[in-house]
Amino acid sequence: MLVLVCYDVSTETKAGRRRLRRVARVCEGIGQRVQKSVFECQLDIAKFEALERELLSEIDPKTDCLRLYRIPATRGFEVLEHGAFIAVDFDAPLVL
């Protein structure tokens, strides 16, 4: 399934800036950044649950916001892109 990870981490303190870097690092390791605090990830349910646990361990729920959108691969689903971003097609053959 496609998972959209969106976060807003408070950076008013040094600890907040560290949390932001850690959350971004977790997301960069599993998906592709499509906006500054938005990532697209292709995951199965086990990897989704592991990602959720890892991100929840990094954020401060009193000051930060984390949203995870699970988008099932159903017929008719599409993403419309506009602008300079070029997405990676996870289903295409990998060319090295």
CSV table of N, CA, C and O in Angstrom, one decimal:
chain,number,residue,atom,x,y,z
A,1,MET,N,0.8,-1.2,0.0
A,1,MET,CA,0.0,0.0,0.0
A,1,MET,C,0.9,1.2,0.0
A,1,MET,O,2.0,1.2,0.5
A,2,LEU,N,0.3,2.3,-0.5
A,2,LEU,CA,1.0,3.6,-0.5
A,2,LEU,C,0.7,4.3,0.9
A,2,LEU,O,-0.5,4.3,1.3
A,3,VAL,N,1.7,4.7,1.5
A,3,VAL,CA,1.5,5.4,2.8
A,3,VAL,C,2.1,6.8,2.7
A,3,VAL,O,3.2,7.0,2.2
A,4,LEU,N,1.3,7.8,3.1
A,4,LEU,CA,1.7,9.2,3.1
A,4,LEU,C,2.0,9.6,4.5
A,4,LEU,O,1.2,9.4,5.4
A,5,VAL,N,3.2,10.0,4.8
A,5,VAL,CA,3.7,10.4,6.1
A,5,VAL,C,3.8,11.9,6.1
A,5,VAL,O,4.6,12.4,5.3
A,6,CYS,N,3.1,12.6,7.0
A,6,CYS,CA,3.2,14.0,7.1
A,6,CYS,C,3.5,14.3,8.6
A,6,CYS,O,2.9,13.8,9.5
A,7,TYR,N,4.4,15.3,8.8
A,7,TYR,CA,4.7,15.6,10.2
A,7,TYR,C,4.9,17.1,10.3
A,7,TYR,O,5.3,17.8,9.4
A,8,ASP,N,4.7,17.6,11.5
A,8,ASP,CA,5.0,19.0,11.9
A,8,ASP,C,5.6,18.9,13.3
A,8,ASP,O,5.0,18.6,14.2
A,9,VAL,N,6.9,19.1,13.3
A,9,VAL,CA,7.7,19.0,14.6
A,9,VAL,C,8.1,20.4,15.0
A,9,VAL,O,8.6,21.2,14.2
A,10,SER,N,7.7,20.7,16.2
A,10,SER,CA,8.1,22.0,16.8
A,10,SER,C,9.6,22.2,16.9
A,10,SER,O,10.3,21.4,17.4
A,11,THR,N,10.1,23.3,16.3
A,11,THR,CA,11.5,23.5,16.3
A,11,THR,C,11.9,24.8,17.1
A,11,THR,O,13.0,25.4,16.8
A,12,GLU,N,11.1,25.1,18.0
A,12,GLU,CA,11.4,26.3,18.9
A,12,GLU,C,12.5,26.0,19.9
A,12,GLU,O,13.1,27.0,20.4
A,13,THR,N,12.8,24.8,20.1
A,13,THR,CA,13.9,24.4,21.1
A,13,THR,C,14.9,23.6,20.3
A,13,THR,O,14.7,23.0,19.3
A,14,LYS,N,16.1,23.5,21.0
A,14,LYS,CA,17.2,22.6,20.4
A,14,LYS,C,16.7,21.2,20.4
A,14,LYS,O,17.0,20.5,19.4
A,15,ALA,N,16.0,20.7,21.4
A,15,ALA,CA,15.5,19.3,21.4
A,15,ALA,C,14.5,19.1,20.2
A,15,ALA,O,14.5,18.1,19.6
A,16,GLY,N,13.7,20.1,19.9
A,16,GLY,CA,12.7,20.0,18.8
A,16,GLY,C,13.4,19.9,17.5
A,16,GLY,O,13.0,19.2,16.6
A,17,ARG,N,14.5,20.7,17.3
A,17,ARG,CA,15.3,20.6,16.1
A,17,ARG,C,15.9,19.2,15.9
A,17,ARG,O,16.0,18.7,14.8
A,18,ARG,N,16.4,18.6,17.0
A,18,ARG,CA,16.9,17.3,17.0
A,18,ARG,C,15.8,16.3,16.6
A,18,ARG,O,16.0,15.3,15.8
A,19,ARG,N,14.6,16.4,17.2
A,19,ARG,CA,13.5,15.5,16.9
A,19,ARG,C,13.2,15.6,15.4
A,19,ARG,O,13.0,14.6,14.7
A,20,LEU,N,13.2,16.8,14.9
A,20,LEU,CA,12.9,17.0,13.4
A,20,LEU,C,13.9,16.2,12.6
A,20,LEU,O,13.5,15.5,11.6
A,21,ARG,N,15.1,16.4,12.9
A,21,ARG,CA,16.2,15.6,12.1
A,21,ARG,C,16.0,14.1,12.2
A,21,ARG,O,16.1,13.4,11.2
A,22,ARG,N,15.7,13.6,13.4
A,22,ARG,CA,15.5,12.2,13.6
A,22,ARG,C,14.3,11.7,12.9
A,22,ARG,O,14.3,10.6,12.3
A,23,VAL,N,13.2,12.4,12.9
A,23,VAL,CA,12.0,12.0,12.2
A,23,VAL,C,12.2,12.0,10.7
A,23,VAL,O,11.9,11.0,10.0
A,24,ALA,N,12.9,13.0,10.2
A,24,ALA,CA,13.2,13.1,8.8
A,24,ALA,C,14.1,11.9,8.4
A,24,ALA,O,13.9,11.3,7.3
A,25,ARG,N,15.1,11.6,9.2
A,25,ARG,CA,16.0,10.5,8.9
A,25,ARG,C,15.3,9.2,8.8
A,25,ARG,O,15.6,8.4,7.9
A,26,VAL,N,14.3,8.9,9.7
A,26,VAL,CA,13.5,7.7,9.7
A,26,VAL,C,12.8,7.6,8.4
A,26,VAL,O,12.8,6.6,7.7
A,27,CYS,N,12.1,8.7,8.0
A,27,CYS,CA,11.3,8.7,6.8
A,27,CYS,C,12.2,8.6,5.5
A,27,CYS,O,11.8,7.9,4.6
A,28,GLU,N,13.4,9.2,5.5
A,28,GLU,CA,14.3,9.1,4.4
A,28,GLU,C,14.7,7.7,4.1
A,28,GLU,O,15.0,7.3,3.0
A,29,GLY,N,14.8,6.9,5.2
A,29,GLY,CA,15.3,5.6,5.1
A,29,GLY,C,14.2,4.6,4.6
A,29,GLY,O,14.6,3.5,4.2
A,30,ILE,N,13.0,5.1,4.5
A,30,ILE,CA,11.9,4.1,4.0
A,30,ILE,C,11.1,4.6,2.9
A,30,ILE,O,10.4,3.8,2.2
A,31,GLY,N,11.2,5.9,2.6
A,31,GLY,CA,10.3,6.4,1.5
A,31,GLY,C,11.0,7.6,0.7
A,31,GLY,O,12.2,7.8,0.9
A,32,GLN,N,10.2,8.2,-0.1
A,32,GLN,CA,10.8,9.4,-0.8
A,32,GLN,C,10.1,10.7,-0.4
A,32,GLN,O,8.9,10.7,-0.2
A,33,ARG,N,10.9,11.7,-0.2
A,33,ARG,CA,10.4,13.0,0.2
A,33,ARG,C,9.7,13.6,-1.0
A,33,ARG,O,10.3,13.7,-2.1
A,34,VAL,N,8.5,14.1,-0.8
A,34,VAL,CA,7.7,14.7,-1.9
A,34,VAL,C,7.5,16.2,-1.5
A,34,VAL,O,7.3,17.0,-2.4
A,35,GLN,N,7.6,16.6,-0.3
A,35,GLN,CA,7.6,17.9,0.2
A,35,GLN,C,8.5,18.0,1.4
A,35,GLN,O,8.9,16.9,1.9
A,36,LYS,N,8.7,19.1,2.0
A,36,LYS,CA,9.7,19.2,3.1
A,36,LYS,C,9.3,18.2,4.3
A,36,LYS,O,10.2,17.6,4.8
A,37,SER,N,8.1,18.1,4.6
A,37,SER,CA,7.7,17.3,5.7
A,37,SER,C,6.6,16.2,5.3
A,37,SER,O,5.8,15.8,6.1
A,38,VAL,N,6.7,15.8,4.0
A,38,VAL,CA,5.8,14.8,3.5
A,38,VAL,C,6.6,13.8,2.7
A,38,VAL,O,7.4,14.1,1.9
A,39,PHE,N,6.3,12.5,3.0
A,39,PHE,CA,7.0,11.4,2.4
A,39,PHE,C,6.0,10.4,1.8
A,39,PHE,O,4.9,10.2,2.5
A,40,GLU,N,6.3,9.8,0.7
A,40,GLU,CA,5.5,8.7,0.2
A,40,GLU,C,6.3,7.4,0.4
A,40,GLU,O,7.5,7.4,0.1
A,41,CYS,N,5.6,6.4,0.8
A,41,CYS,CA,6.3,5.1,1.1
A,41,CYS,C,5.5,3.9,0.6
A,41,CYS,O,4.2,4.0,0.7
A,42,GLN,N,6.1,2.9,0.0
A,42,GLN,CA,5.4,1.7,-0.4
A,42,GLN,C,5.7,0.7,0.6
A,42,GLN,O,6.9,0.2,0.8
A,43,LEU,N,4.7,0.3,1.4
A,43,LEU,CA,4.9,-0.6,2.6
A,43,LEU,C,3.9,-1.7,2.6
A,43,LEU,O,2.7,-1.5,2.2
A,44,ASP,N,4.3,-2.8,3.2
A,44,ASP,CA,3.2,-3.8,3.6
A,44,ASP,C,2.8,-3.5,5.0
A,44,ASP,O,3.4,-2.5,5.7
A,45,ILE,N,1.9,-4.2,5.6
A,45,ILE,CA,1.3,-3.8,6.9
A,45,ILE,C,2.3,-3.9,8.0
A,45,ILE,O,2.3,-3.1,8.9
A,46,ALA,N,3.2,-4.9,7.9
A,46,ALA,CA,4.2,-5.1,9.0
A,46,ALA,C,5.2,-3.9,9.0
A,46,ALA,O,5.5,-3.4,10.1
A,47,LYS,N,5.6,-3.5,7.8
A,47,LYS,CA,6.5,-2.4,7.7
A,47,LYS,C,5.9,-1.1,8.1
A,47,LYS,O,6.5,-0.2,8.7
A,48,PHE,N,4.6,-1.0,7.8
A,48,PHE,CA,3.8,0.2,8.2
A,48,PHE,C,3.7,0.3,9.7
A,48,PHE,O,4.0,1.4,10.3
A,49,GLU,N,3.4,-0.8,10.4
A,49,GLU,CA,3.3,-0.8,11.8
A,49,GLU,C,4.7,-0.5,12.5
A,49,GLU,O,4.8,0.2,13.5
A,50,ALA,N,5.8,-1.0,11.9
A,50,ALA,CA,7.1,-0.7,12.4
A,50,ALA,C,7.5,0.8,12.3
A,50,ALA,O,8.0,1.4,13.2
A,51,LEU,N,7.1,1.3,11.1
A,51,LEU,CA,7.4,2.7,10.9
A,51,LEU,C,6.6,3.6,11.9
A,51,LEU,O,7.1,4.5,12.4
A,52,GLU,N,5.3,3.3,12.1
A,52,GLU,CA,4.5,4.0,13.0
A,52,GLU,C,5.1,4.0,14.4
A,52,GLU,O,5.2,5.0,15.1
A,53,ARG,N,5.5,2.8,14.9
A,53,ARG,CA,6.1,2.7,16.2
A,53,ARG,C,7.4,3.5,16.3
A,53,ARG,O,7.6,4.3,17.3
A,54,GLU,N,8.2,3.5,15.3
A,54,GLU,CA,9.5,4.2,15.3
A,54,GLU,C,9.2,5.7,15.3
A,54,GLU,O,9.9,6.5,16.0
A,55,LEU,N,8.3,6.2,14.5
A,55,LEU,CA,8.0,7.6,14.4
A,55,LEU,C,7.4,8.1,15.7
A,55,LEU,O,7.7,9.2,16.2
A,56,LEU,N,6.5,7.3,16.3
A,56,LEU,CA,5.9,7.7,17.6
A,56,LEU,C,6.9,7.8,18.7
A,56,LEU,O,6.7,8.5,19.7
A,57,SER,N,8.0,7.0,18.6
A,57,SER,CA,9.0,7.0,19.7
A,57,SER,C,9.9,8.3,19.5
A,57,SER,O,10.6,8.7,20.4
A,58,GLU,N,9.8,8.9,18.3
A,58,GLU,CA,10.7,10.1,18.1
A,58,GLU,C,10.0,11.4,18.4
A,58,GLU,O,10.6,12.4,18.8
A,59,ILE,N,8.7,11.5,18.2
A,59,ILE,CA,8.0,12.8,18.4
A,59,ILE,C,7.6,13.0,19.8
A,59,ILE,O,7.5,12.1,20.6
A,60,ASP,N,7.3,14.3,20.1
A,60,ASP,CA,6.7,14.7,21.4
A,60,ASP,C,5.2,15.0,21.1
A,60,ASP,O,4.9,16.0,20.5
A,61,PRO,N,4.3,14.1,21.5
A,61,PRO,CA,2.9,14.3,21.2
A,61,PRO,C,2.3,15.6,21.8
A,61,PRO,O,1.2,16.0,21.3
A,62,LYS,N,2.9,16.3,22.7
A,62,LYS,CA,2.4,17.5,23.3
A,62,LYS,C,2.7,18.7,22.3
A,62,LYS,O,1.9,19.7,22.4
A,63,THR,N,3.7,18.6,21.5
A,63,THR,CA,4.1,19.8,20.7
A,63,THR,C,4.1,19.4,19.2
A,63,THR,O,4.1,20.4,18.4
A,64,ASP,N,4.2,18.2,18.8
A,64,ASP,CA,4.4,17.8,17.4
A,64,ASP,C,3.1,17.1,16.9
A,64,ASP,O,2.3,16.7,17.7
A,65,CYS,N,3.1,17.0,15.6
A,65,CYS,CA,1.9,16.4,14.9
A,65,CYS,C,2.5,15.4,13.9
A,65,CYS,O,3.4,15.7,13.1
A,66,LEU,N,1.9,14.2,13.9
A,66,LEU,CA,2.3,13.1,13.0
A,66,LEU,C,1.0,12.6,12.3
A,66,LEU,O,0.0,12.2,13.1
A,67,ARG,N,0.9,12.5,11.0
A,67,ARG,CA,-0.3,12.0,10.3
A,67,ARG,C,0.2,10.9,9.3
A,67,ARG,O,1.1,11.2,8.6
A,68,LEU,N,-0.4,9.8,9.4
A,68,LEU,CA,-0.1,8.7,8.5
A,68,LEU,C,-1.3,8.3,7.7
A,68,LEU,O,-2.4,8.0,8.3
A,69,TYR,N,-1.2,8.4,6.4
A,69,TYR,CA,-2.4,8.1,5.5
A,69,TYR,C,-2.1,6.8,4.8
A,69,TYR,O,-1.1,6.7,4.1
A,70,ARG,N,-2.9,5.8,5.0
A,70,ARG,CA,-2.8,4.5,4.3
A,70,ARG,C,-3.7,4.5,3.1
A,70,ARG,O,-4.9,4.7,3.2
A,71,ILE,N,-3.1,4.4,1.9
A,71,ILE,CA,-3.9,4.5,0.7
A,71,ILE,C,-3.8,3.1,0.0
A,71,ILE,O,-2.7,2.8,-0.5
A,72,PRO,N,-4.8,2.4,0.0
A,72,PRO,CA,-4.8,1.0,-0.6
A,72,PRO,C,-4.6,1.1,-2.1
A,72,PRO,O,-5.1,2.1,-2.8
A,73,ALA,N,-4.0,0.1,-2.7
A,73,ALA,CA,-3.8,0.1,-4.1
A,73,ALA,C,-5.0,-0.4,-4.8
A,73,ALA,O,-5.1,-1.6,-5.2
A,74,THR,N,-6.0,0.5,-4.9
A,74,THR,CA,-7.3,0.1,-5.6
A,74,THR,C,-7.3,0.6,-7.0
A,74,THR,O,-6.6,1.5,-7.4
A,75,ARG,N,-8.2,0.0,-7.7
A,75,ARG,CA,-8.3,0.4,-9.1
A,75,ARG,C,-8.8,1.8,-9.2
A,75,ARG,O,-9.7,2.2,-8.5
A,76,GLY,N,-8.2,2.6,-10.1
A,76,GLY,CA,-8.6,4.0,-10.3
A,76,GLY,C,-7.8,4.9,-9.4
A,76,GLY,O,-7.9,6.1,-9.6
A,77,PHE,N,-7.0,4.4,-8.5
A,77,PHE,CA,-6.2,5.3,-7.7
A,77,PHE,C,-5.1,6.0,-8.5
A,77,PHE,O,-4.4,5.3,-9.3
A,78,GLU,N,-4.9,7.3,-8.4
A,78,GLU,CA,-3.8,7.9,-9.1
A,78,GLU,C,-3.3,9.2,-8.3
A,78,GLU,O,-4.1,9.7,-7.5
A,79,VAL,N,-2.1,9.6,-8.6
A,79,VAL,CA,-1.6,10.8,-8.0
A,79,VAL,C,-1.3,11.7,-9.1
A,79,VAL,O,-0.7,11.4,-10.1
A,80,LEU,N,-1.8,12.9,-9.0
A,80,LEU,CA,-1.6,14.0,-10.0
A,80,LEU,C,-0.4,14.8,-9.5
A,80,LEU,O,-0.5,15.3,-8.4
A,81,GLU,N,0.6,15.0,-10.3
A,81,GLU,CA,1.7,15.8,-9.9
A,81,GLU,C,1.8,17.0,-10.8
A,81,GLU,O,1.6,17.0,-12.0
A,82,HIS,N,2.2,18.2,-10.2
A,82,HIS,CA,2.4,19.4,-10.9
A,82,HIS,C,3.6,20.1,-10.4
A,82,HIS,O,3.8,20.1,-9.2
A,83,GLY,N,4.5,20.6,-11.2
A,83,GLY,CA,5.6,21.3,-10.7
A,83,GLY,C,6.9,20.5,-11.0
A,83,GLY,O,6.9,19.5,-11.8
A,84,ALA,N,8.0,20.9,-10.3
A,84,ALA,CA,9.3,20.4,-10.7
A,84,ALA,C,9.7,19.0,-10.1
A,84,ALA,O,10.7,18.4,-10.5
A,85,PHE,N,8.9,18.5,-9.2
A,85,PHE,CA,9.2,17.2,-8.5
A,85,PHE,C,9.1,16.1,-9.5
A,85,PHE,O,8.1,16.0,-10.2
A,86,ILE,N,10.0,15.2,-9.5
A,86,ILE,CA,10.0,13.9,-10.3
A,86,ILE,C,9.9,12.8,-9.4
A,86,ILE,O,10.9,12.5,-8.7
A,87,ALA,N,8.8,12.0,-9.3
A,87,ALA,CA,8.7,10.9,-8.4
A,87,ALA,C,9.4,9.7,-8.9
A,87,ALA,O,9.6,9.5,-10.1
A,88,VAL,N,9.7,8.8,-8.0
A,88,VAL,CA,10.3,7.5,-8.3
A,88,VAL,C,9.1,6.5,-8.4
A,88,VAL,O,8.2,6.5,-7.6
A,89,ASP,N,9.1,5.8,-9.5
A,89,ASP,CA,8.1,4.7,-9.7
A,89,ASP,C,8.5,3.5,-9.0
A,89,ASP,O,9.4,2.8,-9.5
A,90,PHE,N,8.0,3.1,-7.9
A,90,PHE,CA,8.4,2.0,-7.1
A,90,PHE,C,8.1,0.7,-7.8
A,90,PHE,O,8.7,-0.3,-7.5
A,91,ASP,N,7.2,0.7,-8.7
A,91,ASP,CA,6.8,-0.6,-9.4
A,91,ASP,C,7.6,-0.8,-10.7
A,91,ASP,O,7.5,-1.9,-11.3
A,92,ALA,N,8.3,0.2,-11.1
A,92,ALA,CA,9.1,0.1,-12.4
A,92,ALA,C,10.3,-0.8,-12.1
A,92,ALA,O,10.8,-0.9,-11.0
A,93,PRO,N,10.9,-1.3,-13.2
A,93,PRO,CA,12.2,-2.1,-13.0
A,93,PRO,C,13.3,-1.2,-12.5
A,93,PRO,O,13.4,0.0,-12.9
A,94,LEU,N,14.1,-1.8,-11.7
A,94,LEU,CA,15.3,-1.0,-11.1
A,94,LEU,C,16.4,-1.1,-12.1
A,94,LEU,O,16.9,-2.2,-12.5
A,95,VAL,N,16.9,0.0,-12.6
A,95,VAL,CA,18.0,0.1,-13.6
A,95,VAL,C,19.2,0.7,-12.9
A,95,VAL,O,19.1,1.8,-12.3
A,96,LEU,N,20.3,0.0,-12.9
A,96,LEU,CA,21.5,0.4,-12.2
A,96,LEU,C,22.5,1.0,-13.2
A,96,LEU,O,22.6,0.5,-14.3
